[in-house]
Amino acid sequence: MFPRYVICAVLVVMLGLAAGCGAPPPKSDGNDTAAPNVDVNVKQNQQELPAPAPKNSPKAQEMMQVTTYHATEDAMYLVPETQSVPKTEHPLQTALENLVAGPQSSQLVSVVPAGTKVLGVKVKNHIAYADFSDDLIKSNHGGSTAEMMLVAAIVDTLTEFPEVEKVQIMVNGKKIDTITGHLDTSQPLARSENLIKR
Amino acid sequence: MPLKKMLSVLMLQIIIISQLALAVPVDAGASKQDSLTRLSSVRHAVRTDGVTGEKSLRLVVEVTGPVQVSKSLSSSPTPQLIVDIKGAELGNVANNIVLDGKIASDLSISSLDKSDCRLVINLPEAIDDTECKVYTLPEDTATNRPFRVVIDIDKPLSVPNFNFTPSLKGKVIAVDPGHGGTDSGAIGPNGVQEKAVTLAVAMEVKALLEKAGAKVYMTRVNDRDVYAPNDSATEELSARAEVGNRNNADIFLSIHANSFQNSQVGGIGSYFYKNTIYGKLLAQNLQDGMVKASGLSDRGIYPANFYVLKNTAMPAVLVELAFLSNPSEEKLLNTPQFQQKLAQGIVNGVNNFFVQAAKLGGIN
Ligand SMILES: [Zn+2]
């Protein structure tokens, strides 16, 4: 009996030690642009993860990060661009405005037709309703590649936010069936990861 | 006897007290450091990519610290995806989870040893390495997300029992010249309209297919809206898909010309809806036919969630002939000789498709 107790105690101590030094070093993948928040669309089985609590400190020029998507010059992929901008009360609208304003990088191409304005964006039941001026359609030069890139860039920019699962694209407050006649945009769309450059 | 019993009771008490005494500091130490990484939750969902229409199953395993992952595929006796998580113990998660059934049947989790876990995912069909991804995501304190292991499994292409013979003779083919009437489609820098180019090429395709013995149904044969002028896109696009569905077409071909913001972009692309093996096979054959016949650059074939592809019951492909936004390709697209070349490339592609499809699953 006594020896068994000793073994027990030794085991417990060893476990404690293992617990102290068993964890592998953290992976050095800080630049995770390849997979930014990619699981935002996963249905949470039980409860939704709480959205980050708004910090109401009265500090001047508090900043926030927004990620927008723009096309590669060859129109094959979308690439995320993350910018630090002054914090606003409506970060989704700010993100869309940044998307419409176009990329910072000269290597990337804006996918939003010139003159398009963001009229508003609201989230209800994890669906973001993104409302644009009719330049989205009227100033669009057509083409299915341009349409795929545009729709994916809008959806991917908004699904960066954890509270957004799908996006309904609207023009002048109304749902639209399509932008240039290829993609069906009459329903809310989920994030498109397959057009993002890895 | 009573003495021995007393002694053993005393001994037992000593042991219990000692273990309690020992247990307290060890427990406290473990909870203070909490550095035994463990699995804390497993969730899953079937997702549809909003733009490409590809369906996949995503499994997210939350872990309390950083881990390393590796995957392996096994096909016998039954198809399985095995994911090993190094540096985490099992924790308090379910050992068995039933999945969607179409992409993956179920998941079982077990410990390999004290600090490694194994996930075994049973699959209804064998998949290859490109059809599943396994990666880790770091902790994200801004959005309150822990370390995660993500497993994405693509929905495999189904193999329906189509009855194809290896030639164009007797085939029923729906041809859809993109846009038309009040919808001009893309317009090039010199004014060439997509609706005119698609109609010209489609009429050429029709003539060549009929010459080879096929029956062709066109969604339009002149400059018009298929449903009604200024109709909604859903009405217009469903009227086009309906031409294929109503006539029990063997295949559906939608012909378009592309456009993009950067006028230097050019080349040919073909799109399919990722459901059966035949859509992809048709796209590859059309693409090869057009690239060979035209000499333009090959942008490849891609899955796309296009309305006419999603809503047709037969293998369907949308081809993008070239870019109207590219001035030199705009010029080419506007010449009858080039339109003829593209049409011949499309018809060669359709013929090759039937030859290959007949080998794959044809009954006759
Ligand atoms: Zn088109």
Coordinates of C-alpha atoms and ligand atoms in Angstrom, one line a residue:
Chain A
M1 CA 0.0 0.0 0.0
F2 CA 2.7 2.4 1.0
P3 CA 4.7 2.0 -2.2
R4 CA 1.6 2.5 -4.3
Y5 CA 0.9 5.8 -2.5
V6 CA 4.4 6.9 -3.3
I7 CA 4.0 6.1 -7.0
C8 CA 0.7 8.0 -6.9
A9 CA 2.3 11.0 -5.3
V10 CA 5.2 10.9 -7.8
L11 CA 2.8 10.7 -10.7
V12 CA 0.8 13.7 -9.4
V13 CA 4.0 15.7 -9.1
M14 CA 5.2 14.7 -12.5
L15 CA 1.8 15.7 -14.0
G16 CA 2.1 19.1 -12.3
L17 CA 5.5 19.5 -13.9
A18 CA 4.3 18.4 -17.3
A19 CA 1.5 20.9 -17.0
G20 CA 4.1 23.6 -16.4
C21 CA 6.3 23.0 -19.4
G22 CA 4.2 20.9 -21.8
A23 CA 2.7 23.6 -23.9
P24 CA 4.4 24.0 -27.3
P25 CA 5.7 27.5 -28.2
P26 CA 3.0 29.7 -30.0
K27 CA 3.0 29.6 -33.7
S28 CA 4.5 32.6 -35.3
D29 CA 1.6 33.3 -37.7
G30 CA 0.8 36.9 -36.8
N31 CA 0.4 37.9 -40.4
D32 CA -2.7 35.8 -40.8
T33 CA -4.0 37.7 -43.9
A34 CA -4.3 34.4 -45.6
A35 CA -7.1 33.5 -43.2
P36 CA -8.6 36.6 -41.7
N37 CA -11.4 35.6 -39.3
V38 CA -12.3 32.9 -41.7
D39 CA -14.7 31.1 -39.5
V40 CA -17.1 33.9 -39.0
N41 CA -19.8 32.0 -40.9
V42 CA -19.7 28.9 -38.8
K43 CA -23.1 28.5 -37.1
Q44 CA -22.6 28.6 -33.4
N45 CA -24.3 25.5 -32.1
Q46 CA -25.5 26.8 -28.8
Q47 CA -24.8 30.5 -28.1
E48 CA -23.4 33.2 -30.3
L49 CA -20.0 34.4 -29.2
P50 CA -20.6 37.9 -27.7
A51 CA -19.6 40.8 -29.9
P52 CA -16.7 42.8 -28.5
A53 CA -17.9 45.2 -25.8
P54 CA -17.8 48.8 -27.0
K55 CA -15.2 50.8 -25.1
N56 CA -16.6 54.2 -24.4
S57 CA -13.4 55.8 -23.2
P58 CA -13.4 59.5 -24.2
K59 CA -9.9 59.3 -25.6
A60 CA -9.5 61.5 -28.7
Q61 CA -8.9 59.7 -32.1
E62 CA -9.4 56.1 -30.9
M63 CA -8.6 53.9 -33.9
M64 CA -10.2 50.7 -35.3
Q65 CA -9.1 48.2 -38.0
V66 CA -11.2 47.7 -41.1
T67 CA -10.5 45.1 -43.7
T68 CA -11.7 45.5 -47.3
Y69 CA -11.3 43.4 -50.4
H70 CA -10.0 44.5 -53.8
A71 CA -9.1 42.6 -57.0
T72 CA -5.7 41.6 -58.3
E73 CA -4.7 43.4 -61.5
D74 CA -5.3 40.2 -63.5
A75 CA -8.9 39.9 -62.1
M76 CA -8.2 36.4 -60.7
Y77 CA -8.4 37.0 -57.0
L78 CA -9.5 39.2 -54.2
V79 CA -6.9 40.4 -51.7
P80 CA -7.7 41.8 -48.2
E81 CA -6.4 45.2 -47.2
T82 CA -6.5 46.2 -43.5
Q83 CA -6.4 49.8 -42.5
S84 CA -6.4 51.6 -39.2
V85 CA -9.1 54.3 -39.3
P86 CA -10.6 56.6 -36.6
K87 CA -13.2 54.8 -34.6
T88 CA -16.8 55.4 -35.7
E89 CA -20.2 54.6 -34.3
H90 CA -21.0 52.5 -37.4
P91 CA -18.0 50.4 -38.3
L92 CA -19.8 48.4 -41.0
Q93 CA -20.7 51.5 -42.9
T94 CA -17.1 52.8 -42.5
A95 CA -15.8 49.5 -43.9
L96 CA -18.1 49.7 -46.9
E97 CA -17.1 53.4 -47.5
N98 CA -13.5 52.2 -47.4
L99 CA -14.3 49.5 -49.9
V100 CA -16.0 52.0 -52.2
A101 CA -13.0 54.4 -51.9
G102 CA -10.8 51.7 -53.4
P103 CA -7.5 50.1 -52.5
Q104 CA -4.4 51.8 -50.9
S105 CA -2.1 49.5 -52.9
S106 CA -1.4 50.4 -56.5
Q107 CA -1.1 46.7 -57.2
L108 CA -4.8 46.2 -56.6
V109 CA -7.9 47.3 -58.5
S110 CA -11.2 48.6 -57.1
V111 CA -14.1 46.4 -57.9
V112 CA -16.9 49.0 -57.1
P113 CA -18.2 51.1 -60.1
A114 CA -17.2 54.8 -59.9
G115 CA -19.6 57.1 -58.2
T116 CA -21.3 54.4 -56.1
K117 CA -22.3 55.6 -52.6
V118 CA -23.1 53.7 -49.5
L119 CA -26.6 54.6 -48.4
G120 CA -26.5 52.5 -45.2
V121 CA -26.0 49.1 -43.7
K122 CA -28.1 47.4 -41.0
V123 CA -27.7 44.0 -39.3
K124 CA -30.7 41.9 -38.5
N125 CA -30.6 38.2 -37.5
H126 CA -26.9 38.0 -38.6
I127 CA -27.8 39.3 -42.1
A128 CA -26.2 42.6 -43.1
Y129 CA -28.5 44.6 -45.4
A130 CA -26.0 46.7 -47.5
D131 CA -27.7 49.6 -49.4
F132 CA -26.0 51.3 -52.3
S133 CA -26.9 54.0 -54.7
D134 CA -27.9 52.8 -58.2
D135 CA -24.5 53.6 -59.6
L136 CA -23.7 50.0 -58.4
I137 CA -25.7 48.9 -61.5
K138 CA -25.9 51.9 -63.8
S139 CA -22.1 52.7 -63.8
N140 CA -21.3 49.0 -63.9
H141 CA -19.5 48.0 -67.2
G142 CA -20.9 44.5 -67.0
G143 CA -19.1 41.2 -67.3
S144 CA -19.4 38.2 -65.1
T145 CA -15.8 38.5 -63.7
A146 CA -16.5 42.0 -62.6
E147 CA -19.8 40.9 -61.0
M148 CA -18.2 38.0 -59.1
M149 CA -15.4 40.2 -57.8
L150 CA -17.8 43.0 -56.7
V151 CA -20.3 40.7 -55.0
A152 CA -17.5 38.8 -53.2
A153 CA -15.8 42.0 -52.1
I154 CA -19.0 43.4 -50.5
V155 CA -19.9 40.1 -48.8
D156 CA -16.3 39.4 -47.6
T157 CA -15.8 43.0 -46.3
L158 CA -19.0 42.7 -44.2
T159 CA -18.5 39.1 -43.0
E160 CA -15.2 40.3 -41.5
F161 CA -17.5 41.4 -38.7
P162 CA -18.3 38.5 -36.3
E163 CA -22.0 39.5 -36.1
V164 CA -22.5 39.1 -39.9
E165 CA -23.1 35.7 -41.4
K166 CA -24.7 36.7 -44.7
V167 CA -25.1 39.8 -46.8
Q168 CA -28.2 41.0 -48.7
I169 CA -27.2 43.5 -51.4
M170 CA -29.7 46.4 -51.9
V171 CA -29.9 49.4 -54.3
N172 CA -31.9 52.4 -53.2
G173 CA -33.5 50.4 -50.3
K174 CA -34.6 47.5 -52.4
K175 CA -33.3 44.0 -52.8
I176 CA -31.8 43.4 -56.2
D177 CA -32.0 40.1 -58.3
T178 CA -28.6 40.6 -59.9
I179 CA -26.0 43.3 -60.6
T180 CA -25.0 42.6 -64.2
G181 CA -27.1 39.5 -65.1
H182 CA -25.1 36.4 -64.1
L183 CA -25.1 36.0 -60.3
D184 CA -28.4 35.7 -58.4
T185 CA -28.3 38.3 -55.6
S186 CA -32.0 38.0 -54.6
Q187 CA -31.1 36.1 -51.4
P188 CA -28.5 36.9 -48.7
L189 CA -25.1 35.4 -49.6
A190 CA -22.5 33.8 -47.4
R191 CA -18.9 34.6 -47.4
S192 CA -16.8 33.7 -50.5
E193 CA -13.4 32.5 -49.4
N194 CA -12.6 30.7 -52.6
L195 CA -11.9 33.9 -54.5
I196 CA -9.5 35.2 -51.8
K197 CA -5.8 34.9 -52.8
R198 CA -4.0 32.5 -50.4
Chain B
M1 CA -7.1 -9.4 14.7
P2 CA -8.7 -6.2 16.1
L3 CA -5.2 -4.7 16.4
K4 CA -4.5 -5.4 12.7
K5 CA -7.8 -4.0 11.7
M6 CA -7.2 -0.8 13.8
L7 CA -3.8 -0.5 12.2
S8 CA -5.2 -0.8 8.7
V9 CA -7.9 1.8 9.4
L10 CA -5.3 4.1 10.7
M11 CA -3.1 3.5 7.7
L12 CA -6.0 4.2 5.4
Q13 CA -6.7 7.5 7.2
I14 CA -3.1 8.6 6.9
I15 CA -3.2 7.9 3.2
I16 CA -6.5 9.7 2.7
I17 CA -5.3 12.7 4.7
S18 CA -1.9 12.8 2.9
Q19 CA -3.5 12.5 -0.5
L20 CA -5.9 15.3 0.3
A21 CA -3.0 17.4 1.6
L22 CA -1.1 16.7 -1.6
A23 CA -4.1 17.1 -3.9
V24 CA -4.8 20.6 -2.8
P25 CA -1.6 22.3 -3.8
V26 CA -1.3 20.4 -7.1
D27 CA -4.9 21.3 -8.1
A28 CA -4.2 24.9 -7.2
G29 CA -1.0 24.8 -9.3
A30 CA -2.8 23.4 -12.3
S31 CA -5.7 25.8 -12.3
K32 CA -3.3 28.7 -11.7
Q33 CA -1.1 27.9 -14.7
D34 CA -3.8 26.2 -16.7
S35 CA -1.2 25.3 -19.3
L36 CA -2.5 21.9 -20.1
T37 CA -4.0 22.8 -23.5
R38 CA -7.2 20.9 -24.2
L39 CA -10.1 20.8 -26.7
S40 CA -12.9 22.9 -25.4
S41 CA -15.6 22.7 -28.1
V42 CA -16.4 21.2 -31.5
R43 CA -19.0 22.8 -33.9
H44 CA -19.8 22.3 -37.5
A45 CA -21.8 23.7 -40.3
V46 CA -22.4 23.2 -44.1
R47 CA -21.5 26.4 -45.9
T48 CA -22.2 27.6 -49.5
D49 CA -19.7 30.0 -50.9
G50 CA -21.9 33.0 -51.9
V51 CA -20.2 33.6 -55.2
T52 CA -18.7 30.3 -56.4
G53 CA -21.6 28.2 -55.0
E54 CA -19.3 25.5 -53.7
K55 CA -20.6 23.6 -50.7
S56 CA -18.3 22.5 -47.9
L57 CA -18.5 21.3 -44.4
R58 CA -16.5 23.2 -41.8
L59 CA -15.6 21.8 -38.4
V60 CA -14.1 24.1 -35.9
V61 CA -12.4 22.7 -32.8
E62 CA -11.7 25.3 -30.2
V63 CA -8.6 24.7 -28.1
T64 CA -7.4 26.5 -25.0
G65 CA -3.9 27.1 -26.3
P66 CA -1.7 26.8 -29.5
V67 CA -1.5 23.3 -31.1
Q68 CA -0.1 21.7 -34.2
V69 CA -2.2 19.8 -36.7
S70 CA -1.6 17.2 -39.4
K71 CA -3.9 15.4 -41.7
S72 CA -4.0 12.1 -43.5
L73 CA -6.5 10.4 -45.8
S74 CA -7.2 6.7 -45.8
S75 CA -9.5 4.9 -48.3
S76 CA -9.6 1.4 -46.9
P77 CA -11.7 -0.2 -45.6
T78 CA -13.8 2.9 -45.7
P79 CA -12.9 6.5 -46.6
Q80 CA -11.6 8.5 -43.7
L81 CA -10.0 11.8 -43.0
I82 CA -7.7 11.6 -39.9
V83 CA -6.6 14.8 -38.2
D84 CA -4.0 14.7 -35.4
I85 CA -3.9 17.6 -32.9
K86 CA -0.5 17.7 -31.2
G87 CA -0.2 19.5 -27.9
A88 CA -3.7 19.2 -26.5
E89 CA -5.6 16.7 -24.3
L90 CA -9.1 15.6 -24.9
G91 CA -11.0 17.9 -22.5
N92 CA -14.7 17.8 -22.0
V93 CA -16.0 17.4 -25.6
A94 CA -18.3 14.8 -27.1
N95 CA -16.4 11.7 -28.4
N96 CA -18.8 11.1 -31.2
I97 CA -20.5 13.7 -33.4
V98 CA -22.9 13.0 -36.2
L99 CA -22.2 15.2 -39.2
D100 CA -24.3 16.2 -42.3
G101 CA -24.2 12.8 -43.9
K102 CA -23.5 13.9 -47.4
I103 CA -20.0 15.5 -47.1
A104 CA -19.0 13.6 -43.9
S105 CA -20.9 11.0 -41.9
D106 CA -19.5 11.3 -38.4
L107 CA -16.5 12.4 -36.3
S108 CA -14.9 10.5 -33.4
I109 CA -12.4 12.0 -31.1
S110 CA -9.9 10.1 -29.0
S111 CA -6.6 10.7 -27.2
L112 CA -3.5 9.3 -28.8
D113 CA -1.5 10.0 -25.6
K114 CA -1.5 12.5 -22.8
S115 CA -1.0 15.5 -25.1
D116 CA -2.2 14.4 -28.5
C117 CA -5.7 13.9 -29.9
R118 CA -6.9 12.2 -33.0
L119 CA -10.0 13.1 -34.9
V120 CA -11.4 10.4 -37.3
I121 CA -13.9 11.7 -39.8
N122 CA -15.8 9.0 -41.7
L123 CA -16.6 10.1 -45.3
P124 CA -19.3 8.7 -47.6
E125 CA -17.0 8.9 -50.6
A126 CA -13.2 9.0 -51.0
I127 CA -11.7 12.5 -51.4
D128 CA -8.3 13.7 -52.4
D129 CA -5.8 16.0 -50.7
T130 CA -7.1 19.1 -52.5
E131 CA -10.6 18.6 -51.3
C132 CA -9.9 19.1 -47.6
K133 CA -8.0 21.7 -45.7
V134 CA -6.8 21.6 -42.1
Y135 CA -5.3 24.7 -40.5
T136 CA -5.0 26.5 -37.2
L137 CA -6.1 30.0 -36.3
P138 CA -4.5 32.0 -33.5
E139 CA -6.4 33.5 -30.5
D140 CA -8.2 36.7 -31.3
T141 CA -8.8 38.7 -28.2
A142 CA -10.5 41.6 -30.1
T143 CA -13.3 39.3 -31.2
N144 CA -13.2 37.0 -28.2
R145 CA -12.1 34.0 -30.2
P146 CA -9.8 31.2 -28.8
F147 CA -7.2 29.2 -30.6
R148 CA -8.9 27.1 -33.3
V149 CA -8.4 24.1 -35.5
V150 CA -10.4 24.4 -38.7
I151 CA -11.2 21.5 -41.0
D152 CA -12.9 22.3 -44.3
I153 CA -14.1 19.4 -46.5
D154 CA -15.5 20.0 -50.0
K155 CA -18.7 18.4 -51.1
P156 CA -17.7 15.8 -53.7
L157 CA -19.1 16.0 -57.2
S158 CA -21.9 13.5 -57.7
V159 CA -22.0 11.0 -60.6
P160 CA -25.6 10.9 -61.9
N161 CA -26.6 8.2 -64.3
F162 CA -26.8 10.2 -67.5
N163 CA -27.3 8.4 -70.7
F164 CA -24.8 9.8 -73.2
T165 CA -23.7 8.5 -76.6
P166 CA -20.3 9.6 -78.0
S167 CA -21.5 11.9 -80.7
L168 CA -23.5 15.0 -81.5
K169 CA -26.1 13.1 -83.5
G170 CA -29.5 13.2 -81.9
K171 CA -28.4 15.4 -79.0
V172 CA -30.7 18.1 -77.6
I173 CA -28.8 21.2 -76.9
A174 CA -30.0 24.5 -75.4
V175 CA -28.0 27.5 -76.5
D176 CA -28.4 30.8 -74.6
P177 CA -26.9 34.0 -76.1
G178 CA -26.3 36.2 -73.0
H179 CA -28.3 39.4 -72.4
G180 CA -30.4 41.0 -75.3
G181 CA -33.2 43.6 -75.8
T182 CA -33.2 46.1 -73.0
D183 CA -30.1 44.5 -71.4
S184 CA -27.0 45.1 -73.6
G185 CA -24.6 43.4 -71.2
A186 CA -21.1 44.7 -71.2
I187 CA -20.1 47.4 -73.6
G188 CA -16.6 47.8 -74.9
P189 CA -14.6 51.1 -75.0
N190 CA -15.5 51.3 -78.7
G191 CA -19.1 50.5 -78.2
V192 CA -19.3 46.8 -79.1
Q193 CA -22.2 45.3 -77.1
E194 CA -22.1 42.0 -75.4
K195 CA -25.7 41.1 -76.5
A196 CA -24.7 41.4 -80.2
V197 CA -21.5 39.4 -79.9
T198 CA -23.2 36.6 -77.9
L199 CA -26.0 36.3 -80.4
A200 CA -23.6 36.2 -83.4
V201 CA -21.5 33.5 -81.9
A202 CA -24.6 31.5 -80.7
M203 CA -26.2 31.5 -84.1
E204 CA -23.0 30.2 -85.6
V205 CA -22.9 27.5 -82.8
K206 CA -26.5 26.6 -83.7
A207 CA -25.7 26.1 -87.4
L208 CA -22.6 23.9 -86.7
L209 CA -24.5 21.8 -84.1
E210 CA -27.4 21.2 -86.5
K211 CA -25.0 20.3 -89.3
A212 CA -23.6 17.6 -87.0
G213 CA -27.1 16.2 -86.3
A214 CA -28.1 17.8 -83.0
K215 CA -31.4 19.4 -82.1
V216 CA -30.9 23.0 -80.9
Y217 CA -33.2 25.1 -78.8
M218 CA -32.2 28.8 -78.6
T219 CA -33.3 31.1 -75.7
R220 CA -33.4 33.9 -78.3
V221 CA -32.6 34.2 -82.0
N222 CA -32.7 38.0 -82.3
D223 CA -32.2 41.1 -80.2
R224 CA -34.8 40.7 -77.5
D225 CA -35.5 40.1 -73.8
V226 CA -36.4 36.4 -73.4
Y227 CA -39.1 37.1 -70.8
A228 CA -40.2 40.7 -71.4
P229 CA -38.7 44.1 -71.9
N230 CA -37.4 45.6 -68.6
D231 CA -38.3 42.4 -66.7
S232 CA -36.6 41.5 -63.5
A233 CA -33.4 39.5 -63.7
T234 CA -35.0 36.5 -62.0
E235 CA -37.8 36.4 -64.5
E236 CA -35.4 36.9 -67.4
L237 CA -32.8 34.3 -66.2
S238 CA -35.4 31.7 -65.2
A239 CA -37.1 32.0 -68.7
R240 CA -33.7 31.1 -70.2
A241 CA -33.0 28.1 -67.8
E242 CA -36.6 27.0 -68.6
V243 CA -35.7 26.6 -72.3
G244 CA -33.2 23.9 -71.3
N245 CA -35.5 22.3 -68.7
R246 CA -38.7 22.3 -70.8
N247 CA -37.0 20.6 -73.7
N248 CA -35.1 18.1 -71.7
A249 CA -31.9 19.3 -73.2
D250 CA -28.8 17.1 -72.8
I251 CA -26.6 20.2 -72.1
F252 CA -27.1 23.9 -71.7
L253 CA -24.7 26.5 -73.1
S254 CA -24.8 30.1 -72.0
I255 CA -22.6 32.3 -74.2
H256 CA -21.2 35.6 -72.7
A257 CA -18.4 38.1 -73.2
N258 CA -16.5 39.4 -70.2
S259 CA -15.5 42.8 -68.8
F260 CA -13.3 44.1 -66.0
Q261 CA -12.2 47.5 -64.6
N262 CA -8.6 46.9 -65.8
S263 CA -8.6 47.1 -69.7
Q264 CA -5.5 45.0 -70.0
V265 CA -7.1 41.9 -68.6
G266 CA -8.0 39.4 -71.4
G267 CA -8.6 35.8 -72.2
I268 CA -11.2 33.0 -72.1
G269 CA -12.9 31.5 -69.1
S270 CA -15.6 28.9 -68.5
Y271 CA -17.9 28.5 -65.5
F272 CA -19.8 25.6 -64.1
Y273 CA -22.0 24.9 -61.2
K274 CA -20.3 22.4 -58.9
N275 CA -22.8 19.6 -58.5
T276 CA -22.1 16.8 -60.9
I277 CA -18.9 15.6 -62.6
Y278 CA -20.5 16.5 -66.0
G279 CA -20.7 20.2 -65.6
K280 CA -17.0 20.4 -64.8
L281 CA -16.2 18.1 -67.7
L282 CA -18.2 20.1 -70.1
A283 CA -16.5 23.4 -68.9
Q284 CA -13.1 21.9 -69.4
N285 CA -13.9 20.7 -73.0
L286 CA -15.5 24.0 -74.0
Q287 CA -12.6 25.9 -72.6
D288 CA -10.0 23.7 -74.4
G289 CA -11.9 24.0 -77.6
M290 CA -12.2 27.8 -77.5
V291 CA -8.6 28.4 -76.4
K292 CA -7.3 26.1 -79.1
A293 CA -9.5 27.7 -81.9
S294 CA -8.9 31.3 -80.9
G295 CA -5.3 31.4 -79.6
L296 CA -6.4 33.7 -76.7
S297 CA -5.0 33.2 -73.2
D298 CA -6.5 30.6 -71.0
R299 CA -8.0 31.9 -67.7
G300 CA -9.2 28.4 -66.7
I301 CA -12.5 26.9 -65.5
Y302 CA -14.2 27.9 -62.3
P303 CA -17.2 27.1 -60.2
A304 CA -19.8 29.9 -60.1
N305 CA -23.1 30.5 -58.5
F306 CA -24.6 31.8 -61.8
Y307 CA -28.4 31.7 -62.0
V308 CA -28.7 29.8 -65.3
L309 CA -26.2 27.2 -64.2
K310 CA -27.8 26.6 -60.8
N311 CA -31.3 26.4 -62.2
T312 CA -30.8 24.0 -65.1
A313 CA -31.3 20.2 -64.6
M314 CA -28.6 19.2 -67.1
P315 CA -24.9 19.8 -67.3
A316 CA -24.6 23.6 -67.9
V317 CA -21.7 25.9 -68.6
L318 CA -21.4 29.7 -69.1
V319 CA -18.6 30.6 -71.4
E320 CA -16.8 34.0 -71.4
L321 CA -15.6 34.4 -75.0
A322 CA -13.0 37.1 -74.3
F323 CA -13.0 40.6 -72.7
L324 CA -14.9 43.4 -74.3
S325 CA -13.2 45.8 -71.9
N326 CA -9.9 44.9 -73.6
P327 CA -9.7 47.0 -76.8
S328 CA -7.9 44.4 -78.9
E329 CA -10.2 41.6 -77.8
E330 CA -13.2 43.9 -78.4
K331 CA -12.1 44.3 -82.0
L332 CA -11.6 40.6 -82.4
L333 CA -15.0 39.8 -80.9
N334 CA -16.6 42.1 -83.4
T335 CA -15.3 40.3 -86.5
P336 CA -17.3 37.5 -88.2
Q337 CA -14.1 35.4 -88.8
F338 CA -13.2 35.4 -85.1
Q339 CA -16.8 34.7 -84.1
Q340 CA -16.7 31.7 -86.5
K341 CA -13.5 30.5 -84.8
L342 CA -15.0 30.7 -81.4
A343 CA -18.1 28.9 -82.5
Q344 CA -16.1 26.1 -84.0
G345 CA -14.1 25.8 -80.8
I346 CA -17.3 25.6 -78.8
V347 CA -18.7 22.9 -81.0
N348 CA -15.4 20.9 -81.0
G349 CA -15.6 21.1 -77.2
V350 CA -19.2 19.9 -77.1
N351 CA -18.3 16.9 -79.3
N352 CA -15.3 16.0 -77.2
F353 CA -17.5 16.3 -74.0
F354 CA -19.9 13.7 -75.4
V355 CA -17.1 11.3 -76.3
Q356 CA -15.6 11.6 -72.8
A357 CA -19.0 11.5 -71.0
A358 CA -20.0 8.4 -72.8
K359 CA -16.9 6.7 -71.6
L360 CA -17.5 7.8 -68.0
G361 CA -21.1 6.8 -67.4
G362 CA -23.0 6.4 -70.6
I363 CA -25.3 3.4 -70.9
N364 CA -25.4 3.1 -74.7
Ligands
ZN1 ZN -22.8 38.5 -69.6

